[in-house]
């Protein structure tokens, strides 16, 4: 997680509003399935120009999926008897994850499979579509996104798949038009009572929006790329102790984008693979306190250009505590070390202490307050690659105004220090979202996002306002 390309935010809108569904398998475990299509629909799906290296995320990865997201916070295990354990009522779930009766999608059942189709149509206004610091240009765009989710209903084992596409069409600047498509899924195999094999994959055609951290500075078109990724993880429980070890690979194949003067900016130098070996240990000291340790090593084999290799090797290690004070406060706090060694001496090495903190405070059943702080090393490009040491602090809240109306506010500050060029950036963001569930078949959402990047290199400085609305039909 900590050493992937700075592409993570391409799915940030989807992640930030995920609605989990918990089910009991074989009477002994609860699993968080992938979110129902109704969740992503409610967010600003048209937003393609996130400026941060560290995207906004909130929520916990319940077991067993924290085994693949080793630096994401995980919930403490429920030590009560699974045979007598009661289901958690909606009002005790996090605001964004709860599904009140009458607003959950129905789905279409076929044998031992459940299918959830949805269709989202939306529009948004962007005040600075090219992320320019001298001549901002505005435009209005339309977004349409069909989604189909399928998950198994087997008593043991399980598979969860999601197929979606997203087409964005601009009114004036057709060079910004883009289409994304993705098939992703995960699954688990019960080997024994306490041993599981977890797998996940993604096959996608995606686009980096103009103005993102990895987009060339003078680009006027999104940068298309193909992504193939997969992860296989073995997870074992020993009473209070849970261990995991896994392997992940990500393969990137970049296309070309167009510059302001009409020339083609070739991005083949960014093609390549990232391999990562990861492991995590969790120990439940009590029902309210746990200890964790996670380490991930990576090898990046990136094509680069003649005489300018982009290969690197590195690792990230964190250890800390997981806290769960009933339903009032949950969080995870970790500290450790990060190192990334680039073969190109002009980039050099990036290393030093690292940290990650996630805290959720629920003063009432209607309000969740989230605090995030993190440091990571990633890699970016402005046609030549550099390393980035990013530090971010984020604060947000989710408020249930009514059972079917959720208001979300978020703000963040990020500092990006570049290696390989003389550049430091400061990024400020604010985000306001309102979602209204009409019924279990329809939803409406509206959002406003402000982004401001101040850079030592003026060409990378910009600010923009993004305002949009989405309407969704689901089943």
Tab-separated table of C-alpha atoms in Angstrom:
chain	number	residue	atom	x	y	z
A	1	UNK	CA	0.000	0.000	0.000
A	2	UNK	CA	2.645	2.487	1.022
A	3	UNK	CA	4.830	2.037	-2.070
A	4	UNK	CA	2.365	1.886	-4.910
A	5	UNK	CA	2.385	4.495	-7.631
A	6	UNK	CA	0.519	7.676	-6.778
A	7	UNK	CA	-2.456	6.340	-8.681
A	8	UNK	CA	-4.464	5.310	-5.695
A	9	UNK	CA	-6.827	8.251	-5.904
A	10	UNK	CA	-8.352	7.007	-9.166
A	11	UNK	CA	-10.600	4.970	-6.904
A	12	UNK	CA	-10.657	7.388	-3.988
A	13	UNK	CA	-14.209	8.564	-4.664
A	14	UNK	CA	-15.392	5.000	-4.547
A	15	UNK	CA	-13.486	4.138	-1.382
A	16	UNK	CA	-14.389	7.206	0.602
A	17	UNK	CA	-18.092	6.295	0.676
A	18	UNK	CA	-18.083	2.534	0.722
A	19	UNK	CA	-21.066	0.881	2.305
A	20	UNK	CA	-20.092	-2.483	3.715
A	21	UNK	CA	-22.349	-5.408	4.270
A	22	UNK	CA	-21.556	-7.845	7.081
A	23	UNK	CA	-22.568	-11.464	6.872
A	24	UNK	CA	-21.911	-14.487	9.045
A	25	UNK	CA	-20.161	-17.406	7.391
A	26	UNK	CA	-20.402	-20.914	8.825
A	27	UNK	CA	-21.589	-19.420	12.122
A	28	UNK	CA	-18.118	-18.277	13.135
A	29	UNK	CA	-16.975	-15.231	11.159
A	30	UNK	CA	-18.212	-11.923	9.905
A	31	UNK	CA	-16.950	-10.710	6.544
A	32	UNK	CA	-17.197	-7.281	5.004
A	33	UNK	CA	-18.252	-7.743	1.424
A	34	UNK	CA	-17.450	-5.269	-1.267
A	35	UNK	CA	-19.790	-2.281	-1.170
A	36	UNK	CA	-23.116	-2.358	-2.886
A	37	UNK	CA	-23.332	-0.222	-6.039
A	38	UNK	CA	-25.466	2.284	-4.186
A	39	UNK	CA	-22.444	3.521	-2.279
A	40	UNK	CA	-20.159	4.761	-5.044
A	41	UNK	CA	-23.038	6.354	-6.854
A	42	UNK	CA	-23.535	8.921	-4.172
A	43	UNK	CA	-20.089	10.436	-4.499
A	44	UNK	CA	-18.464	12.909	-6.850
A	45	UNK	CA	-17.657	10.388	-9.536
A	46	UNK	CA	-16.937	13.117	-12.040
A	47	UNK	CA	-14.023	14.417	-10.035
A	48	UNK	CA	-10.859	13.447	-11.864
A	49	UNK	CA	-8.304	15.942	-10.604
A	50	UNK	CA	-7.448	14.991	-7.075
A	51	UNK	CA	-4.120	16.605	-6.272
A	52	UNK	CA	-2.969	14.548	-3.301
A	53	UNK	CA	-0.550	11.669	-3.141
A	54	UNK	CA	-2.506	10.421	-0.097
A	55	UNK	CA	-6.244	10.176	-0.857
A	56	UNK	CA	-8.924	10.674	1.763
A	57	UNK	CA	-10.098	7.397	3.264
A	58	UNK	CA	-12.231	6.584	6.267
A	59	UNK	CA	-13.535	3.368	7.719
A	60	UNK	CA	-12.031	0.137	8.957
A	61	UNK	CA	-11.041	-3.023	7.164
A	62	UNK	CA	-12.629	-5.828	9.122
A	63	UNK	CA	-10.968	-9.218	9.150
A	64	UNK	CA	-9.943	-10.926	7.026
A	65	UNK	CA	-9.365	-8.136	4.492
A	66	UNK	CA	-6.889	-6.235	6.660
A	67	UNK	CA	-4.541	-9.113	5.758
A	68	UNK	CA	-4.259	-7.600	2.264
A	69	UNK	CA	-4.406	-3.974	3.430
A	70	UNK	CA	-1.772	-4.310	6.114
A	71	UNK	CA	-1.349	-0.569	6.709
A	72	UNK	CA	-5.086	0.097	6.861
A	73	UNK	CA	-6.734	0.038	10.296
A	74	UNK	CA	-8.515	-3.155	11.260
A	75	UNK	CA	-11.310	-3.723	13.733
A	76	UNK	CA	-10.670	-5.710	16.897
A	77	UNK	CA	-12.019	-9.270	16.815
A	78	UNK	CA	-15.346	-9.982	18.483
A	79	UNK	CA	-14.519	-12.450	21.277
A	80	UNK	CA	-18.147	-13.321	22.054
A	81	UNK	CA	-19.604	-16.698	21.166
A	82	UNK	CA	-20.477	-16.627	17.441
A	83	UNK	CA	-23.424	-18.957	17.998
A	84	UNK	CA	-25.149	-16.459	20.312
A	85	UNK	CA	-23.800	-13.260	18.808
A	86	UNK	CA	-26.466	-10.745	17.805
A	87	UNK	CA	-26.361	-8.812	14.566
A	88	UNK	CA	-25.308	-5.179	14.925
A	89	UNK	CA	-28.333	-2.876	14.497
A	90	UNK	CA	-28.024	-0.181	11.779
A	91	UNK	CA	-27.903	2.672	14.307
A	92	UNK	CA	-24.718	1.175	15.844
A	93	UNK	CA	-22.926	0.958	12.508
A	94	UNK	CA	-20.774	3.846	11.193
A	95	UNK	CA	-22.942	6.508	9.571
A	96	UNK	CA	-21.757	5.785	6.017
A	97	UNK	CA	-22.026	2.021	6.392
A	98	UNK	CA	-25.461	1.672	7.921
A	99	UNK	CA	-28.397	0.512	5.855
A	100	UNK	CA	-31.755	1.288	7.366
A	101	UNK	CA	-34.662	-0.993	6.440
A	102	UNK	CA	-36.378	0.248	3.310
A	103	UNK	CA	-33.244	1.812	1.767
A	104	UNK	CA	-31.067	-1.239	1.102
A	105	UNK	CA	-30.859	-2.471	-2.515
A	106	UNK	CA	-32.996	-5.536	-3.232
A	107	UNK	CA	-30.797	-7.312	-5.752
A	108	UNK	CA	-31.617	-10.120	-8.155
A	109	UNK	CA	-31.038	-13.633	-6.890
A	110	UNK	CA	-30.106	-16.449	-9.243
A	111	UNK	CA	-29.397	-19.706	-7.475
A	112	UNK	CA	-26.504	-19.134	-5.077
A	113	UNK	CA	-25.609	-15.725	-6.556
A	114	UNK	CA	-26.904	-12.227	-5.901
A	115	UNK	CA	-26.687	-9.488	-8.550
A	116	UNK	CA	-26.958	-5.732	-7.890
A	117	UNK	CA	-27.155	-3.521	-11.006
A	118	UNK	CA	-27.145	0.267	-10.900
A	119	UNK	CA	-26.927	3.224	-13.261
A	120	UNK	CA	-25.663	6.671	-12.313
A	121	UNK	CA	-26.015	9.855	-14.351
A	122	UNK	CA	-24.507	13.121	-13.209
A	123	UNK	CA	-23.013	16.438	-14.116
A	124	UNK	CA	-20.345	18.694	-12.614
A	125	UNK	CA	-18.790	22.137	-13.064
A	126	UNK	CA	-14.992	22.474	-12.949
A	127	UNK	CA	-13.583	25.988	-12.566
A	128	UNK	CA	-10.086	25.044	-13.772
A	129	UNK	CA	-10.204	21.992	-15.998
A	130	UNK	CA	-6.524	22.186	-17.035
A	131	UNK	CA	-5.230	22.913	-13.499
A	132	UNK	CA	-3.595	26.103	-14.788
A	133	UNK	CA	-1.968	28.722	-12.588
A	134	UNK	CA	-2.171	31.503	-15.204
A	135	UNK	CA	-5.243	31.019	-17.427
A	136	UNK	CA	-7.922	28.901	-15.734
A	137	UNK	CA	-10.640	27.620	-18.066
A	138	UNK	CA	-13.968	26.297	-16.806
A	139	UNK	CA	-16.317	23.717	-18.256
A	140	UNK	CA	-19.328	21.530	-17.539
A	141	UNK	CA	-19.218	17.769	-17.975
A	142	UNK	CA	-21.681	14.891	-17.972
A	143	UNK	CA	-20.953	11.535	-16.346
A	144	UNK	CA	-22.668	8.204	-16.823
A	145	UNK	CA	-21.676	5.064	-14.941
A	146	UNK	CA	-23.286	1.624	-15.168
A	147	UNK	CA	-22.295	-0.878	-12.480
A	148	UNK	CA	-22.978	-4.547	-11.875
A	149	UNK	CA	-21.990	-6.319	-8.686
A	150	UNK	CA	-22.274	-10.079	-8.203
A	151	UNK	CA	-21.519	-11.992	-5.025
A	152	UNK	CA	-21.941	-15.569	-3.961
A	153	UNK	CA	-24.266	-16.777	-1.192
A	154	UNK	CA	-22.412	-19.969	-0.368
A	155	UNK	CA	-22.253	-21.215	3.207
A	156	UNK	CA	-18.445	-21.475	2.996
A	157	UNK	CA	-15.949	-19.737	0.764
A	158	UNK	CA	-17.074	-16.757	-1.296
A	159	UNK	CA	-16.577	-14.634	-4.393
A	160	UNK	CA	-17.433	-10.967	-4.896
A	161	UNK	CA	-17.168	-9.316	-8.324
A	162	UNK	CA	-17.772	-5.794	-9.567
A	163	UNK	CA	-17.918	-4.641	-13.184
A	164	UNK	CA	-18.271	-0.946	-13.927
A	165	UNK	CA	-17.616	1.680	-16.567
A	166	UNK	CA	-17.531	5.463	-16.430
A	167	UNK	CA	-17.801	7.885	-19.318
A	168	UNK	CA	-17.112	11.609	-18.845
A	169	UNK	CA	-17.962	14.055	-21.640
A	170	UNK	CA	-17.080	17.769	-21.487
A	171	UNK	CA	-19.164	20.493	-23.090
A	172	UNK	CA	-16.353	22.652	-24.552
A	173	UNK	CA	-13.028	20.832	-24.197
A	174	UNK	CA	-13.466	17.457	-25.857
A	175	UNK	CA	-9.771	16.670	-25.302
A	176	UNK	CA	-10.679	15.988	-21.667
A	177	UNK	CA	-13.254	13.302	-22.489
A	178	UNK	CA	-12.445	9.928	-20.981
A	179	UNK	CA	-13.849	6.457	-20.456
A	180	UNK	CA	-12.836	4.122	-17.651
A	181	UNK	CA	-13.738	0.442	-17.320
A	182	UNK	CA	-12.884	-2.000	-14.575
A	183	UNK	CA	-13.478	-5.574	-13.476
A	184	UNK	CA	-12.374	-6.356	-9.953
A	185	UNK	CA	-13.130	-8.919	-7.364
A	186	UNK	CA	-12.053	-10.805	-4.301
A	187	UNK	CA	-12.686	-14.159	-2.761
A	188	UNK	CA	-11.850	-16.369	0.183
A	189	UNK	CA	-11.297	-20.075	0.577
A	190	UNK	CA	-11.706	-21.764	3.956
A	191	UNK	CA	-8.851	-24.264	4.145
A	192	UNK	CA	-9.466	-25.161	7.776
A	193	UNK	CA	-11.454	-23.620	10.616
A	194	UNK	CA	-8.702	-21.088	11.318
A	195	UNK	CA	-6.877	-20.904	7.963
A	196	UNK	CA	-7.996	-18.951	4.920
A	197	UNK	CA	-6.657	-18.207	1.456
A	198	UNK	CA	-7.619	-14.716	0.254
A	199	UNK	CA	-7.406	-13.477	-3.315
A	200	UNK	CA	-8.180	-10.258	-5.152
A	201	UNK	CA	-7.666	-8.910	-8.663
A	202	UNK	CA	-8.374	-5.946	-10.924
A	203	UNK	CA	-8.303	-5.572	-14.695
A	204	UNK	CA	-8.934	-1.999	-15.778
A	205	UNK	CA	-8.543	0.695	-18.381
A	206	UNK	CA	-8.239	4.000	-16.498
A	207	UNK	CA	-7.225	7.631	-16.991
A	208	UNK	CA	-5.146	10.061	-14.948
A	209	UNK	CA	-6.922	13.386	-14.892
A	210	UNK	CA	-5.202	16.602	-15.932
A	211	UNK	CA	-3.842	18.268	-12.811
A	212	UNK	CA	-3.235	15.097	-10.828
A	213	UNK	CA	0.167	14.643	-9.252
A	214	UNK	CA	1.288	12.217	-11.960
A	215	UNK	CA	-0.054	14.064	-15.010
A	216	UNK	CA	2.480	15.988	-17.153
A	217	UNK	CA	2.384	19.701	-16.323
A	218	UNK	CA	1.427	20.869	-19.833
A	219	UNK	CA	-1.023	18.081	-20.675
A	220	UNK	CA	-4.468	18.995	-21.995
A	221	UNK	CA	-5.771	15.419	-22.119
A	222	UNK	CA	-6.036	12.638	-19.551
A	223	UNK	CA	-3.282	10.031	-19.592
A	224	UNK	CA	-4.770	6.585	-20.345
A	225	UNK	CA	-3.301	3.419	-18.887
A	226	UNK	CA	-4.135	-0.242	-18.452
A	227	UNK	CA	-3.823	-1.846	-15.041
A	228	UNK	CA	-3.658	-5.508	-14.095
A	229	UNK	CA	-3.203	-6.366	-10.432
A	230	UNK	CA	-3.603	-9.336	-8.152
A	231	UNK	CA	-2.995	-10.393	-4.560
A	232	UNK	CA	-2.864	-13.800	-2.890
A	233	UNK	CA	-2.678	-13.947	0.913
A	234	UNK	CA	-2.637	-16.778	3.437
A	235	UNK	CA	-4.216	-15.922	6.803
A	236	UNK	CA	-3.983	-18.022	9.984
A	237	UNK	CA	-5.622	-17.517	13.394
A	238	UNK	CA	-4.106	-18.770	16.645
A	239	UNK	CA	-6.738	-17.857	19.251
A	240	UNK	CA	-5.838	-14.222	20.053
A	241	UNK	CA	-3.044	-14.090	17.463
A	242	UNK	CA	-3.699	-13.600	13.753
A	243	UNK	CA	-0.954	-13.776	11.120
A	244	UNK	CA	-0.860	-13.323	7.369
A	245	UNK	CA	1.614	-13.352	4.493
A	246	UNK	CA	0.866	-12.411	0.909
A	247	UNK	CA	2.180	-11.399	-2.482
A	248	UNK	CA	0.862	-8.642	-4.740
A	249	UNK	CA	1.723	-7.573	-8.278
A	250	UNK	CA	0.631	-4.525	-10.274
A	251	UNK	CA	1.317	-4.106	-13.993
A	252	UNK	CA	0.972	-0.715	-15.726
A	253	UNK	CA	0.827	0.004	-19.456
A	254	UNK	CA	0.601	3.733	-20.262
A	255	UNK	CA	-0.626	5.435	-23.398
A	256	UNK	CA	0.175	8.951	-24.595
A	257	UNK	CA	-1.330	12.323	-23.823
A	258	UNK	CA	-1.348	15.629	-25.708
A	259	UNK	CA	0.426	18.872	-24.813
A	260	UNK	CA	-0.902	22.419	-25.153
A	261	UNK	CA	1.107	22.965	-28.359
A	262	UNK	CA	-0.435	19.873	-29.936
A	263	UNK	CA	2.581	17.601	-29.564
A	264	UNK	CA	2.287	14.068	-28.212
A	265	UNK	CA	3.678	13.326	-24.758
A	266	UNK	CA	4.770	9.704	-24.749
A	267	UNK	CA	4.374	7.997	-21.374
A	268	UNK	CA	5.838	4.579	-22.239
A	269	UNK	CA	8.691	5.236	-19.810
A	270	UNK	CA	6.235	4.590	-16.975
A	271	UNK	CA	5.324	1.081	-18.119
A	272	UNK	CA	6.318	-1.681	-15.783
A	273	UNK	CA	5.522	-3.871	-12.841
A	274	UNK	CA	5.506	-3.486	-9.070
A	275	UNK	CA	5.971	-6.576	-6.922
A	276	UNK	CA	5.284	-6.545	-3.192
A	277	UNK	CA	5.589	-9.103	-0.406
A	278	UNK	CA	3.604	-8.231	2.722
A	279	UNK	CA	2.932	-9.656	6.168
A	280	UNK	CA	0.895	-8.616	9.196
A	281	UNK	CA	0.486	-9.803	12.794
A	282	UNK	CA	-2.427	-8.840	15.070
A	283	UNK	CA	-2.729	-9.747	18.750
A	284	UNK	CA	-5.905	-9.033	20.728
A	285	UNK	CA	-4.718	-8.018	24.205
A	286	UNK	CA	-8.320	-7.446	25.283
A	287	UNK	CA	-11.681	-6.578	23.754
A	288	UNK	CA	-10.626	-2.905	23.656
A	289	UNK	CA	-6.895	-3.057	22.878
A	290	UNK	CA	-4.749	-4.850	20.328
A	291	UNK	CA	-1.206	-4.802	18.974
A	292	UNK	CA	-0.232	-5.039	15.310
A	293	UNK	CA	2.883	-5.167	13.184
A	294	UNK	CA	3.056	-4.923	9.413
A	295	UNK	CA	5.865	-4.916	6.859
A	296	UNK	CA	5.850	-4.668	3.082
A	297	UNK	CA	8.802	-4.899	0.724
A	298	UNK	CA	8.640	-3.964	-2.937
A	299	UNK	CA	10.507	-4.163	-6.205
A	300	UNK	CA	9.600	-1.662	-8.934
A	301	UNK	CA	10.673	-2.561	-12.465
A	302	UNK	CA	9.805	0.496	-14.555
A	303	UNK	CA	10.913	0.938	-18.173
A	304	UNK	CA	12.319	4.456	-17.951
A	305	UNK	CA	14.328	6.047	-20.755
A	306	UNK	CA	17.857	5.344	-22.051
A	307	UNK	CA	20.308	6.348	-19.332
A	308	UNK	CA	17.500	7.162	-16.881
A	309	UNK	CA	16.254	4.063	-15.076
A	310	UNK	CA	13.160	4.283	-12.898
A	311	UNK	CA	13.715	1.024	-11.020
A	312	UNK	CA	13.710	1.053	-7.221
A	313	UNK	CA	13.493	-1.212	-4.189
A	314	UNK	CA	12.141	-0.452	-0.761
A	315	UNK	CA	10.144	-1.391	2.273
A	316	UNK	CA	7.810	0.047	4.879
A	317	UNK	CA	7.362	-1.287	8.395
A	318	UNK	CA	4.844	-0.133	11.011
A	319	UNK	CA	3.900	-1.313	14.468
A	320	UNK	CA	1.399	0.078	16.924
A	321	UNK	CA	-1.888	-0.399	18.734
A	322	UNK	CA	-5.508	-0.889	17.723
A	323	UNK	CA	-8.097	0.711	20.025
A	324	UNK	CA	-11.803	-0.010	20.284
A	325	UNK	CA	-13.665	1.599	23.187
A	326	UNK	CA	-17.097	0.117	22.575
A	327	UNK	CA	-18.769	2.140	19.831
A	328	UNK	CA	-17.387	5.477	21.014
A	329	UNK	CA	-13.768	5.523	19.821
A	330	UNK	CA	-12.005	3.239	17.366
A	331	UNK	CA	-8.621	3.704	15.795
A	332	UNK	CA	-5.181	2.489	14.988
A	333	UNK	CA	-1.853	4.224	15.620
A	334	UNK	CA	1.390	3.037	14.095
A	335	UNK	CA	4.987	4.182	13.746
A	336	UNK	CA	7.928	2.677	11.911
A	337	UNK	CA	10.438	3.226	9.144
A	338	UNK	CA	10.275	3.679	5.393
A	339	UNK	CA	12.984	3.356	2.770
A	340	UNK	CA	12.973	3.477	-1.026
A	341	UNK	CA	16.234	3.189	-2.981
A	342	UNK	CA	16.104	4.439	-6.557
A	343	UNK	CA	18.688	3.063	-8.997
A	344	UNK	CA	18.937	6.495	-10.622
A	345	UNK	CA	21.420	8.521	-8.540
A	346	UNK	CA	19.646	11.759	-9.485
A	347	UNK	CA	16.686	10.551	-7.406
A	348	UNK	CA	18.700	8.729	-4.760
A	349	UNK	CA	17.266	7.282	-1.569
A	350	UNK	CA	14.246	8.309	0.456
A	351	UNK	CA	14.191	7.012	4.002
A	352	UNK	CA	13.299	7.914	7.536
A	353	UNK	CA	10.695	7.449	10.279
A	354	UNK	CA	7.142	6.782	9.136
A	355	UNK	CA	3.748	6.966	10.816
A	356	UNK	CA	0.061	6.343	10.223
A	357	UNK	CA	-2.910	7.194	12.452
A	358	UNK	CA	-6.632	6.598	12.025
A	359	UNK	CA	-9.181	7.644	14.637
A	360	UNK	CA	-12.975	7.643	14.582
A	361	UNK	CA	-14.975	9.269	17.379
A	362	UNK	CA	-18.737	8.711	17.574
A	363	UNK	CA	-20.071	11.151	20.196
A	364	UNK	CA	-23.635	10.235	19.202
A	365	UNK	CA	-25.264	7.642	16.985
A	366	UNK	CA	-25.852	10.359	14.400
A	367	UNK	CA	-22.289	11.697	14.128
A	368	UNK	CA	-18.928	10.176	13.176
A	369	UNK	CA	-15.732	12.260	13.363
A	370	UNK	CA	-12.667	10.968	11.507
A	371	UNK	CA	-9.009	11.959	11.898
A	372	UNK	CA	-6.261	10.678	9.612
A	373	UNK	CA	-2.525	11.360	9.571
A	374	UNK	CA	-0.007	9.575	7.395
A	375	UNK	CA	3.400	9.632	5.787
A	376	UNK	CA	4.375	7.586	2.760
A	377	UNK	CA	6.857	7.406	-0.105
A	378	UNK	CA	5.507	7.238	-3.621
A	379	UNK	CA	6.623	8.005	-7.136
A	380	UNK	CA	5.416	10.579	-9.611
A	381	UNK	CA	6.308	11.859	-13.047
A	382	UNK	CA	6.350	15.004	-15.119
A	383	UNK	CA	7.699	12.979	-18.065
A	384	UNK	CA	10.724	12.168	-15.882
A	385	UNK	CA	10.184	10.336	-12.610
A	386	UNK	CA	10.923	11.605	-9.150
A	387	UNK	CA	10.347	10.297	-5.675
A	388	UNK	CA	7.905	11.963	-3.307
A	389	UNK	CA	7.767	11.967	0.485
A	390	UNK	CA	4.189	12.897	1.371
A	391	UNK	CA	2.771	13.896	4.774
A	392	UNK	CA	-0.951	14.466	5.197
A	393	UNK	CA	-3.409	15.425	7.953
A	394	UNK	CA	-7.140	15.050	7.332
A	395	UNK	CA	-10.268	15.721	9.390
A	396	UNK	CA	-13.839	14.888	8.453
A	397	UNK	CA	-17.292	14.156	9.803
A	398	UNK	CA	-20.401	12.277	8.702
A	399	UNK	CA	-23.774	13.332	10.096
A	400	UNK	CA	-27.059	11.504	9.701
A	401	UNK	CA	-29.449	14.413	9.298
A	402	UNK	CA	-32.248	11.932	8.731
A	403	UNK	CA	-32.347	8.182	8.196
A	404	UNK	CA	-31.966	8.768	4.474
A	405	UNK	CA	-29.932	12.012	4.400
A	406	UNK	CA	-26.184	11.987	5.126
A	407	UNK	CA	-24.046	15.140	5.269
A	408	UNK	CA	-20.255	14.739	5.030
A	409	UNK	CA	-17.591	17.404	5.530
A	410	UNK	CA	-13.839	16.900	5.136
A	411	UNK	CA	-10.684	18.975	4.977
A	412	UNK	CA	-7.031	18.164	4.583
A	413	UNK	CA	-3.485	19.477	4.362
A	414	UNK	CA	-0.635	17.691	2.598
A	415	UNK	CA	3.056	18.476	2.192
A	416	UNK	CA	4.896	16.841	-0.722
A	417	UNK	CA	8.700	16.860	-0.806
A	418	UNK	CA	10.176	15.845	-4.162
A	419	UNK	CA	13.446	13.986	-4.686
A	420	UNK	CA	15.152	14.356	-8.036
A	421	UNK	CA	14.038	17.957	-8.513
A	422	UNK	CA	13.981	21.113	-6.400
A	423	UNK	CA	10.310	21.222	-5.532
A	424	UNK	CA	8.055	21.289	-2.472
A	425	UNK	CA	4.256	21.495	-2.621
A	426	UNK	CA	1.542	22.276	-0.102
A	427	UNK	CA	-1.984	21.083	-0.840
A	428	UNK	CA	-5.209	22.242	0.841
A	429	UNK	CA	-8.532	20.530	0.187
A	430	UNK	CA	-12.087	20.805	1.434
A	431	UNK	CA	-15.006	18.587	0.565
A	432	UNK	CA	-18.746	18.837	1.244
A	433	UNK	CA	-21.213	16.125	0.231
A	434	UNK	CA	-24.916	15.476	0.780
A	435	UNK	CA	-26.602	12.243	-0.207
A	436	UNK	CA	-30.313	11.607	-0.197
A	437	UNK	CA	-31.705	8.096	-0.457
A	438	UNK	CA	-35.125	8.474	-2.055
A	439	UNK	CA	-35.938	4.786	-1.504
A	440	UNK	CA	-34.227	1.483	-2.138
A	441	UNK	CA	-34.374	2.101	-5.893
A	442	UNK	CA	-33.120	5.682	-6.228
A	443	UNK	CA	-30.622	8.123	-4.703
A	444	UNK	CA	-29.506	11.721	-5.302
A	445	UNK	CA	-26.245	13.329	-4.219
A	446	UNK	CA	-24.534	16.703	-4.467
A	447	UNK	CA	-20.949	17.667	-3.718
A	448	UNK	CA	-18.505	20.572	-3.652
A	449	UNK	CA	-14.739	20.184	-3.593
A	450	UNK	CA	-12.020	22.851	-3.399
A	451	UNK	CA	-8.363	22.084	-4.151
A	452	UNK	CA	-5.401	24.449	-3.863
A	453	UNK	CA	-1.803	23.423	-4.618
A	454	UNK	CA	1.070	25.829	-3.903
A	455	UNK	CA	4.352	24.705	-5.419
A	456	UNK	CA	7.942	25.994	-5.492
A	457	UNK	CA	7.660	25.390	-9.243
A	458	UNK	CA	4.929	27.871	-10.265
A	459	UNK	CA	3.711	25.829	-13.244
A	460	UNK	CA	2.391	23.195	-10.808
A	461	UNK	CA	0.436	25.671	-8.653
A	462	UNK	CA	-3.317	25.928	-9.159
A	463	UNK	CA	-6.658	26.076	-7.410
A	464	UNK	CA	-10.034	24.799	-8.542
A	465	UNK	CA	-13.657	24.492	-7.510
A	466	UNK	CA	-15.693	21.427	-8.408
A	467	UNK	CA	-19.491	21.320	-7.982
A	468	UNK	CA	-21.619	18.378	-9.084
A	469	UNK	CA	-24.745	16.274	-8.714
A	470	UNK	CA	-25.520	12.586	-9.358
A	471	UNK	CA	-28.785	10.660	-9.711
A	472	UNK	CA	-28.795	6.901	-9.351
A	473	UNK	CA	-31.171	4.079	-10.137
A	474	UNK	CA	-30.361	0.775	-8.463
A	475	UNK	CA	-31.839	-2.597	-7.785
